[in-house]
């Protein structure tokens, strides 16, 4: 029993995905997600050029040892590219282990700790009416928890806010394809230069925190009024605030009983969360851009967050994310795993199996993938009554249709850039 070959698949059914397929000498295959939004090809090179050649011939059942080998041996530890590559291999090996056992992966991780996973959807609207319409659509589908993002008067397009097409499905994609925007003007900031090459730049948005801080509490008030006290309401600040602004927002949302406030400040400067805690009991969630247990050390030991936002894809796979959750459990901190569409269906399944098994599960983000994506990745997880379940298929329960995948070539796509009105590059 050994790793016979490893293929790195790049496909773009609606958006870009990087998927590893490990094949054993006995012909068992496992899939892993290594998608890093806007930096996909860096992970592909890391895998093809530096990881795959070192793993051929190894015993595929040595999951922990292979994880430590990939993490420690290159000397250069951590970082999003490295840890997405480690994640892809790790998931594929767990997928193989569970397929060999003939069991869904959660049974190898300790078995089900619950009957299903409380799940939240993304609702947004440029106006409060549009937002309420979007929320109603999710409530009608059975969701018990909804992330609410709203337009801000005086600002144009802001990240994560889109109205559903009339009568249509809300399909929000975090990264815009560069091709689709040819004709985009030069960057608005001081480094703009000439228009040449502008079509290869990400799109740009304008931001003003004061306007947002004034508006958001009125949005929460209107939504609570419309939907009552029981619906869980979440909000993503997307790293845009300075510490004192974050404290102000967390405090001003308290009367509306938010389930959490996510990424209220950029995650690197962790001590600032003390200030937010000092002023508010609004629960805090952070971590979608983190990639290892070490990124969480201060946040967890000082109890500065309530929810871990990592995904298996960006935090070293099931092995890496399980380490973080075991550490978090000691401090009563729960999971809120990242589940946007740039986590592939393979990565989503990894989140679900781990979430079902761990004791300190909190909530799972769920942005359903498009039909195009799901025609390439066939999933066995299921949604009912606001809850997700990974399903009972052996392994992760996801299949990659390679023939279908080959029909969707990689297309450059980037997350947007955020600037203040005067052109200053801002966090987002
Ligand atoms: O910006 O997935 O909570 N979800 C988010 C996402 C992330 C993207 C980054 O690739 O903030 O929309
Ligand atoms: Co987020």
PDB file of N, CA and C in Angstrom, residues 272-340:
ATOM      1  N   UNK A 272      -5.802  43.917  20.181  1.00  0.00           N
ATOM      2  CA  UNK A 272      -6.856  44.935  20.085  1.00  0.00           C
ATOM      3  C   UNK A 272      -8.234  44.369  20.426  1.00  0.00           C
ATOM      4  N   UNK A 273      -8.367  43.053  20.335  1.00  0.00           N
ATOM      5  CA  UNK A 273      -9.661  42.459  20.670  1.00  0.00           C
ATOM      6  C   UNK A 273      -9.996  42.644  22.153  1.00  0.00           C
ATOM      7  N   UNK A 274      -8.966  42.879  22.960  1.00  0.00           N
ATOM      8  CA  UNK A 274      -9.227  43.160  24.382  1.00  0.00           C
ATOM      9  C   UNK A 274     -10.110  44.399  24.510  1.00  0.00           C
ATOM     10  N   UNK A 275      -9.838  45.380  23.672  1.00  0.00           N
ATOM     11  CA  UNK A 275     -10.611  46.630  23.720  1.00  0.00           C
ATOM     12  C   UNK A 275     -12.075  46.359  23.365  1.00  0.00           C
ATOM     13  N   UNK A 276     -12.275  45.532  22.332  1.00  0.00           N
ATOM     14  CA  UNK A 276     -13.640  45.220  21.908  1.00  0.00           C
ATOM     15  C   UNK A 276     -14.368  44.470  23.028  1.00  0.00           C
ATOM     16  N   UNK A 277     -13.699  43.493  23.612  1.00  0.00           N
ATOM     17  CA  UNK A 277     -14.280  42.713  24.715  1.00  0.00           C
ATOM     18  C   UNK A 277     -14.666  43.602  25.895  1.00  0.00           C
ATOM     19  N   UNK A 278     -13.797  44.563  26.175  1.00  0.00           N
ATOM     20  CA  UNK A 278     -13.994  45.441  27.322  1.00  0.00           C
ATOM     21  C   UNK A 278     -15.301  46.227  27.212  1.00  0.00           C
ATOM     22  N   UNK A 279     -15.729  46.485  25.976  1.00  0.00           N
ATOM     23  CA  UNK A 279     -16.886  47.353  25.772  1.00  0.00           C
ATOM     24  C   UNK A 279     -18.162  46.615  25.388  1.00  0.00           C
ATOM     25  N   UNK A 280     -18.069  45.316  25.132  1.00  0.00           N
ATOM     26  CA  UNK A 280     -19.238  44.665  24.545  1.00  0.00           C
ATOM     27  C   UNK A 280     -19.301  43.174  24.854  1.00  0.00           C
ATOM     28  N   UNK A 281     -20.547  42.655  24.902  1.00  0.00           N
ATOM     29  CA  UNK A 281     -20.736  41.204  25.015  1.00  0.00           C
ATOM     30  C   UNK A 281     -21.183  40.597  23.686  1.00  0.00           C
ATOM     31  N   UNK A 282     -21.079  41.343  22.593  1.00  0.00           N
ATOM     32  CA  UNK A 282     -21.376  40.761  21.278  1.00  0.00           C
ATOM     33  C   UNK A 282     -20.348  39.661  20.982  1.00  0.00           C
ATOM     34  N   UNK A 283     -20.807  38.426  20.693  1.00  0.00           N
ATOM     35  CA  UNK A 283     -19.846  37.346  20.415  1.00  0.00           C
ATOM     36  C   UNK A 283     -19.001  37.661  19.177  1.00  0.00           C
ATOM     37  N   UNK A 284     -17.751  37.248  19.214  1.00  0.00           N
ATOM     38  CA  UNK A 284     -16.807  37.572  18.138  1.00  0.00           C
ATOM     39  C   UNK A 284     -16.324  36.302  17.438  1.00  0.00           C
ATOM     40  N   UNK A 285     -16.159  36.417  16.123  1.00  0.00           N
ATOM     41  CA  UNK A 285     -15.659  35.305  15.309  1.00  0.00           C
ATOM     42  C   UNK A 285     -14.529  35.827  14.433  1.00  0.00           C
ATOM     43  N   UNK A 286     -13.434  35.082  14.381  1.00  0.00           N
ATOM     44  CA  UNK A 286     -12.272  35.489  13.569  1.00  0.00           C
ATOM     45  C   UNK A 286     -11.566  34.243  13.045  1.00  0.00           C
ATOM     46  N   UNK A 287     -10.883  34.380  11.919  1.00  0.00           N
ATOM     47  CA  UNK A 287      -9.953  33.311  11.538  1.00  0.00           C
ATOM     48  C   UNK A 287      -9.990  32.821  10.109  1.00  0.00           C
ATOM     49  N   UNK A 288     -10.837  33.381   9.223  1.00  0.00           N
ATOM     50  CA  UNK A 288     -10.881  32.804   7.868  1.00  0.00           C
ATOM     51  C   UNK A 288      -9.575  33.004   7.115  1.00  0.00           C
ATOM     52  N   UNK A 289      -8.770  34.006   7.479  1.00  0.00           N
ATOM     53  CA  UNK A 289      -7.481  34.154   6.790  1.00  0.00           C
ATOM     54  C   UNK A 289      -6.317  33.549   7.587  1.00  0.00           C
ATOM     55  N   UNK A 290      -6.594  32.966   8.734  1.00  0.00           N
ATOM     56  CA  UNK A 290      -5.532  32.295   9.484  1.00  0.00           C
ATOM     57  C   UNK A 290      -5.223  30.949   8.836  1.00  0.00           C
ATOM     58  N   UNK A 291      -4.053  30.413   9.141  1.00  0.00           N
ATOM     59  CA  UNK A 291      -3.764  29.102   8.559  1.00  0.00           C
ATOM     60  C   UNK A 291      -3.127  28.097   9.512  1.00  0.00           C
ATOM     61  N   UNK A 292      -2.996  28.449  10.801  1.00  0.00           N
ATOM     62  CA  UNK A 292      -2.470  27.429  11.715  1.00  0.00           C
ATOM     63  C   UNK A 292      -2.940  27.693  13.145  1.00  0.00           C
ATOM     64  N   UNK A 293      -2.714  26.718  13.982  1.00  0.00           N
ATOM     65  CA  UNK A 293      -3.068  26.832  15.394  1.00  0.00           C
ATOM     66  C   UNK A 293      -2.328  27.993  16.050  1.00  0.00           C
ATOM     67  N   UNK A 294      -1.135  28.286  15.576  1.00  0.00           N
ATOM     68  CA  UNK A 294      -0.329  29.346  16.195  1.00  0.00           C
ATOM     69  C   UNK A 294      -0.943  30.722  15.975  1.00  0.00           C
ATOM     70  N   UNK A 295      -1.676  30.889  14.869  1.00  0.00           N
ATOM     71  CA  UNK A 295      -2.349  32.168  14.622  1.00  0.00           C
ATOM     72  C   UNK A 295      -3.413  32.453  15.680  1.00  0.00           C
ATOM     73  N   UNK A 296      -3.869  31.400  16.348  1.00  0.00           N
ATOM     74  CA  UNK A 296      -4.978  31.537  17.308  1.00  0.00           C
ATOM     75  C   UNK A 296      -4.518  31.628  18.756  1.00  0.00           C
ATOM     76  N   UNK A 297      -3.214  31.509  18.990  1.00  0.00           N
ATOM     77  CA  UNK A 297      -2.751  31.300  20.357  1.00  0.00           C
ATOM     78  C   UNK A 297      -3.271  32.353  21.340  1.00  0.00           C
ATOM     79  N   UNK A 298      -3.076  33.613  20.994  1.00  0.00           N
ATOM     80  CA  UNK A 298      -3.505  34.670  21.922  1.00  0.00           C
ATOM     81  C   UNK A 298      -5.028  34.766  21.976  1.00  0.00           C
ATOM     82  N   UNK A 299      -5.657  34.673  20.819  1.00  0.00           N
ATOM     83  CA  UNK A 299      -7.123  34.788  20.778  1.00  0.00           C
ATOM     84  C   UNK A 299      -7.789  33.721  21.635  1.00  0.00           C
ATOM     85  N   UNK A 300      -7.225  32.519  21.606  1.00  0.00           N
ATOM     86  CA  UNK A 300      -7.837  31.426  22.359  1.00  0.00           C
ATOM     87  C   UNK A 300      -7.474  31.500  23.837  1.00  0.00           C
ATOM     88  N   UNK A 301      -6.203  31.666  24.144  1.00  0.00           N
ATOM     89  CA  UNK A 301      -5.818  31.611  25.564  1.00  0.00           C
ATOM     90  C   UNK A 301      -6.369  32.809  26.347  1.00  0.00           C
ATOM     91  N   UNK A 302      -6.554  33.949  25.668  1.00  0.00           N
ATOM     92  CA  UNK A 302      -7.145  35.113  26.363  1.00  0.00           C
ATOM     93  C   UNK A 302      -8.660  35.171  26.180  1.00  0.00           C
ATOM     94  N   UNK A 303      -9.223  34.147  25.533  1.00  0.00           N
ATOM     95  CA  UNK A 303     -10.671  34.075  25.304  1.00  0.00           C
ATOM     96  C   UNK A 303     -11.185  35.347  24.617  1.00  0.00           C
ATOM     97  N   UNK A 304     -10.467  35.781  23.581  1.00  0.00           N
ATOM     98  CA  UNK A 304     -10.843  37.014  22.890  1.00  0.00           C
ATOM     99  C   UNK A 304     -11.829  36.766  21.756  1.00  0.00           C
ATOM    100  N   UNK A 305     -12.052  35.504  21.422  1.00  0.00           N
ATOM    101  CA  UNK A 305     -13.069  35.168  20.409  1.00  0.00           C
ATOM    102  C   UNK A 305     -13.992  34.091  20.971  1.00  0.00           C
ATOM    103  N   UNK A 306     -15.125  33.942  20.291  1.00  0.00           N
ATOM    104  CA  UNK A 306     -16.094  32.908  20.663  1.00  0.00           C
ATOM    105  C   UNK A 306     -16.174  31.805  19.612  1.00  0.00           C
ATOM    106  N   UNK A 307     -15.767  32.130  18.372  1.00  0.00           N
ATOM    107  CA  UNK A 307     -15.877  31.170  17.268  1.00  0.00           C
ATOM    108  C   UNK A 307     -14.619  31.187  16.407  1.00  0.00           C
ATOM    109  N   UNK A 308     -14.193  30.009  15.997  1.00  0.00           N
ATOM    110  CA  UNK A 308     -13.053  29.800  15.096  1.00  0.00           C
ATOM    111  C   UNK A 308     -13.585  29.772  13.661  1.00  0.00           C
ATOM    112  N   UNK A 309     -13.085  30.703  12.807  1.00  0.00           N
ATOM    113  CA  UNK A 309     -13.633  30.829  11.458  1.00  0.00           C
ATOM    114  C   UNK A 309     -12.829  30.090  10.380  1.00  0.00           C
ATOM    115  N   UNK A 310     -11.839  29.321  10.754  1.00  0.00           N
ATOM    116  CA  UNK A 310     -11.025  28.645   9.736  1.00  0.00           C
ATOM    117  C   UNK A 310     -11.834  27.615   8.964  1.00  0.00           C
ATOM    118  N   UNK A 311     -11.312  27.261   7.802  1.00  0.00           N
ATOM    119  CA  UNK A 311     -11.828  26.111   7.061  1.00  0.00           C
ATOM    120  C   UNK A 311     -10.721  25.074   7.014  1.00  0.00           C
ATOM    121  N   UNK A 312     -11.094  23.833   6.760  1.00  0.00           N
ATOM    122  CA  UNK A 312     -10.084  22.788   6.593  1.00  0.00           C
ATOM    123  C   UNK A 312      -9.151  23.152   5.433  1.00  0.00           C
ATOM    124  N   UNK A 313      -9.701  23.771   4.397  1.00  0.00           N
ATOM    125  CA  UNK A 313      -8.918  24.086   3.198  1.00  0.00           C
ATOM    126  C   UNK A 313      -7.772  25.057   3.494  1.00  0.00           C
ATOM    127  N   UNK A 314      -8.010  26.030   4.350  1.00  0.00           N
ATOM    128  CA  UNK A 314      -7.002  27.073   4.555  1.00  0.00           C
ATOM    129  C   UNK A 314      -6.224  26.909   5.852  1.00  0.00           C
ATOM    130  N   UNK A 315      -6.471  25.853   6.583  1.00  0.00           N
ATOM    131  CA  UNK A 315      -5.809  25.671   7.885  1.00  0.00           C
ATOM    132  C   UNK A 315      -5.166  24.290   7.991  1.00  0.00           C
ATOM    133  N   UNK A 316      -4.594  23.817   6.883  1.00  0.00           N
ATOM    134  CA  UNK A 316      -3.839  22.565   6.962  1.00  0.00           C
ATOM    135  C   UNK A 316      -4.687  21.312   6.997  1.00  0.00           C
ATOM    136  N   UNK A 317      -5.894  21.400   6.463  1.00  0.00           N
ATOM    137  CA  UNK A 317      -6.717  20.198   6.302  1.00  0.00           C
ATOM    138  C   UNK A 317      -7.429  19.795   7.577  1.00  0.00           C
ATOM    139  N   UNK A 318      -7.881  18.543   7.571  1.00  0.00           N
ATOM    140  CA  UNK A 318      -8.611  18.022   8.727  1.00  0.00           C
ATOM    141  C   UNK A 318      -7.659  17.923   9.917  1.00  0.00           C
ATOM    142  N   UNK A 319      -6.443  17.511   9.667  1.00  0.00           N
ATOM    143  CA  UNK A 319      -5.452  17.395  10.753  1.00  0.00           C
ATOM    144  C   UNK A 319      -5.185  18.757  11.382  1.00  0.00           C
ATOM    145  N   UNK A 320      -4.978  19.792  10.571  1.00  0.00           N
ATOM    146  CA  UNK A 320      -4.692  21.130  11.098  1.00  0.00           C
ATOM    147  C   UNK A 320      -5.879  21.723  11.832  1.00  0.00           C
ATOM    148  N   UNK A 321      -7.062  21.577  11.249  1.00  0.00           N
ATOM    149  CA  UNK A 321      -8.254  22.179  11.848  1.00  0.00           C
ATOM    150  C   UNK A 321      -8.646  21.449  13.139  1.00  0.00           C
ATOM    151  N   UNK A 322      -8.395  20.148  13.153  1.00  0.00           N
ATOM    152  CA  UNK A 322      -8.696  19.372  14.363  1.00  0.00           C
ATOM    153  C   UNK A 322      -7.800  19.806  15.531  1.00  0.00           C
ATOM    154  N   UNK A 323      -6.540  20.116  15.225  1.00  0.00           N
ATOM    155  CA  UNK A 323      -5.637  20.640  16.272  1.00  0.00           C
ATOM    156  C   UNK A 323      -6.228  21.919  16.861  1.00  0.00           C
ATOM    157  N   UNK A 324      -6.637  22.834  15.989  1.00  0.00           N
ATOM    158  CA  UNK A 324      -7.169  24.126  16.450  1.00  0.00           C
ATOM    159  C   UNK A 324      -8.394  23.905  17.329  1.00  0.00           C
ATOM    160  N   UNK A 325      -9.274  23.012  16.909  1.00  0.00           N
ATOM    161  CA  UNK A 325     -10.521  22.821  17.665  1.00  0.00           C
ATOM    162  C   UNK A 325     -10.297  22.110  19.000  1.00  0.00           C
ATOM    163  N   UNK A 326      -9.272  21.264  19.068  1.00  0.00           N
ATOM    164  CA  UNK A 326      -8.959  20.634  20.357  1.00  0.00           C
ATOM    165  C   UNK A 326      -8.441  21.691  21.337  1.00  0.00           C
ATOM    166  N   UNK A 327      -7.598  22.591  20.837  1.00  0.00           N
ATOM    167  CA  UNK A 327      -7.072  23.705  21.640  1.00  0.00           C
ATOM    168  C   UNK A 327      -8.229  24.614  22.074  1.00  0.00           C
ATOM    169  N   UNK A 328      -9.107  24.961  21.138  1.00  0.00           N
ATOM    170  CA  UNK A 328     -10.231  25.856  21.422  1.00  0.00           C
ATOM    171  C   UNK A 328     -11.173  25.239  22.467  1.00  0.00           C
ATOM    172  N   UNK A 329     -11.309  23.924  22.430  1.00  0.00           N
ATOM    173  CA  UNK A 329     -12.247  23.242  23.335  1.00  0.00           C
ATOM    174  C   UNK A 329     -11.880  23.486  24.798  1.00  0.00           C
ATOM    175  N   UNK A 330     -10.595  23.579  25.069  1.00  0.00           N
ATOM    176  CA  UNK A 330     -10.141  23.789  26.448  1.00  0.00           C
ATOM    177  C   UNK A 330     -10.667  25.117  26.996  1.00  0.00           C
ATOM    178  N   UNK A 331     -10.906  26.070  26.081  1.00  0.00           N
ATOM    179  CA  UNK A 331     -11.335  27.412  26.488  1.00  0.00           C
ATOM    180  C   UNK A 331     -12.814  27.670  26.174  1.00  0.00           C
ATOM    181  N   UNK A 332     -13.541  26.609  25.847  1.00  0.00           N
ATOM    182  CA  UNK A 332     -14.975  26.756  25.598  1.00  0.00           C
ATOM    183  C   UNK A 332     -15.295  27.510  24.309  1.00  0.00           C
ATOM    184  N   UNK A 333     -14.336  27.541  23.379  1.00  0.00           N
ATOM    185  CA  UNK A 333     -14.547  28.255  22.114  1.00  0.00           C
ATOM    186  C   UNK A 333     -14.998  27.253  21.056  1.00  0.00           C
ATOM    187  N   UNK A 334     -15.963  27.677  20.243  1.00  0.00           N
ATOM    188  CA  UNK A 334     -16.593  26.727  19.317  1.00  0.00           C
ATOM    189  C   UNK A 334     -16.267  27.017  17.852  1.00  0.00           C
ATOM    190  N   UNK A 335     -16.715  26.142  16.979  1.00  0.00           N
ATOM    191  CA  UNK A 335     -16.416  26.277  15.553  1.00  0.00           C
ATOM    192  C   UNK A 335     -17.459  27.133  14.849  1.00  0.00           C
ATOM    193  N   UNK A 336     -16.998  27.839  13.822  1.00  0.00           N
ATOM    194  CA  UNK A 336     -17.889  28.517  12.868  1.00  0.00           C
ATOM    195  C   UNK A 336     -17.152  28.456  11.551  1.00  0.00           C
ATOM    196  N   UNK A 337     -16.955  27.242  11.027  1.00  0.00           N
ATOM    197  CA  UNK A 337     -16.029  27.039   9.898  1.00  0.00           C
ATOM    198  C   UNK A 337     -16.456  27.827   8.661  1.00  0.00           C
ATOM    199  N   UNK A 338     -15.430  28.346   7.984  1.00  0.00           N
ATOM    200  CA  UNK A 338     -15.614  29.128   6.756  1.00  0.00           C
ATOM    201  C   UNK A 338     -16.159  28.231   5.638  1.00  0.00           C
ATOM    202  N   UNK A 339     -17.258  28.641   5.044  1.00  0.00           N
ATOM    203  CA  UNK A 339     -17.865  27.839   3.982  1.00  0.00           C
ATOM    204  C   UNK A 339     -18.337  28.668   2.809  1.00  0.00           C
ATOM    205  N   UNK A 340     -17.470  29.539   2.243  1.00  0.00           N
ATOM    206  CA  UNK A 340     -17.866  30.312   1.063  1.00  0.00           C
ATOM    207  C   UNK A 340     -17.745  29.440  -0.182  1.00  0.00           C
TER     208      UNK A 340
END
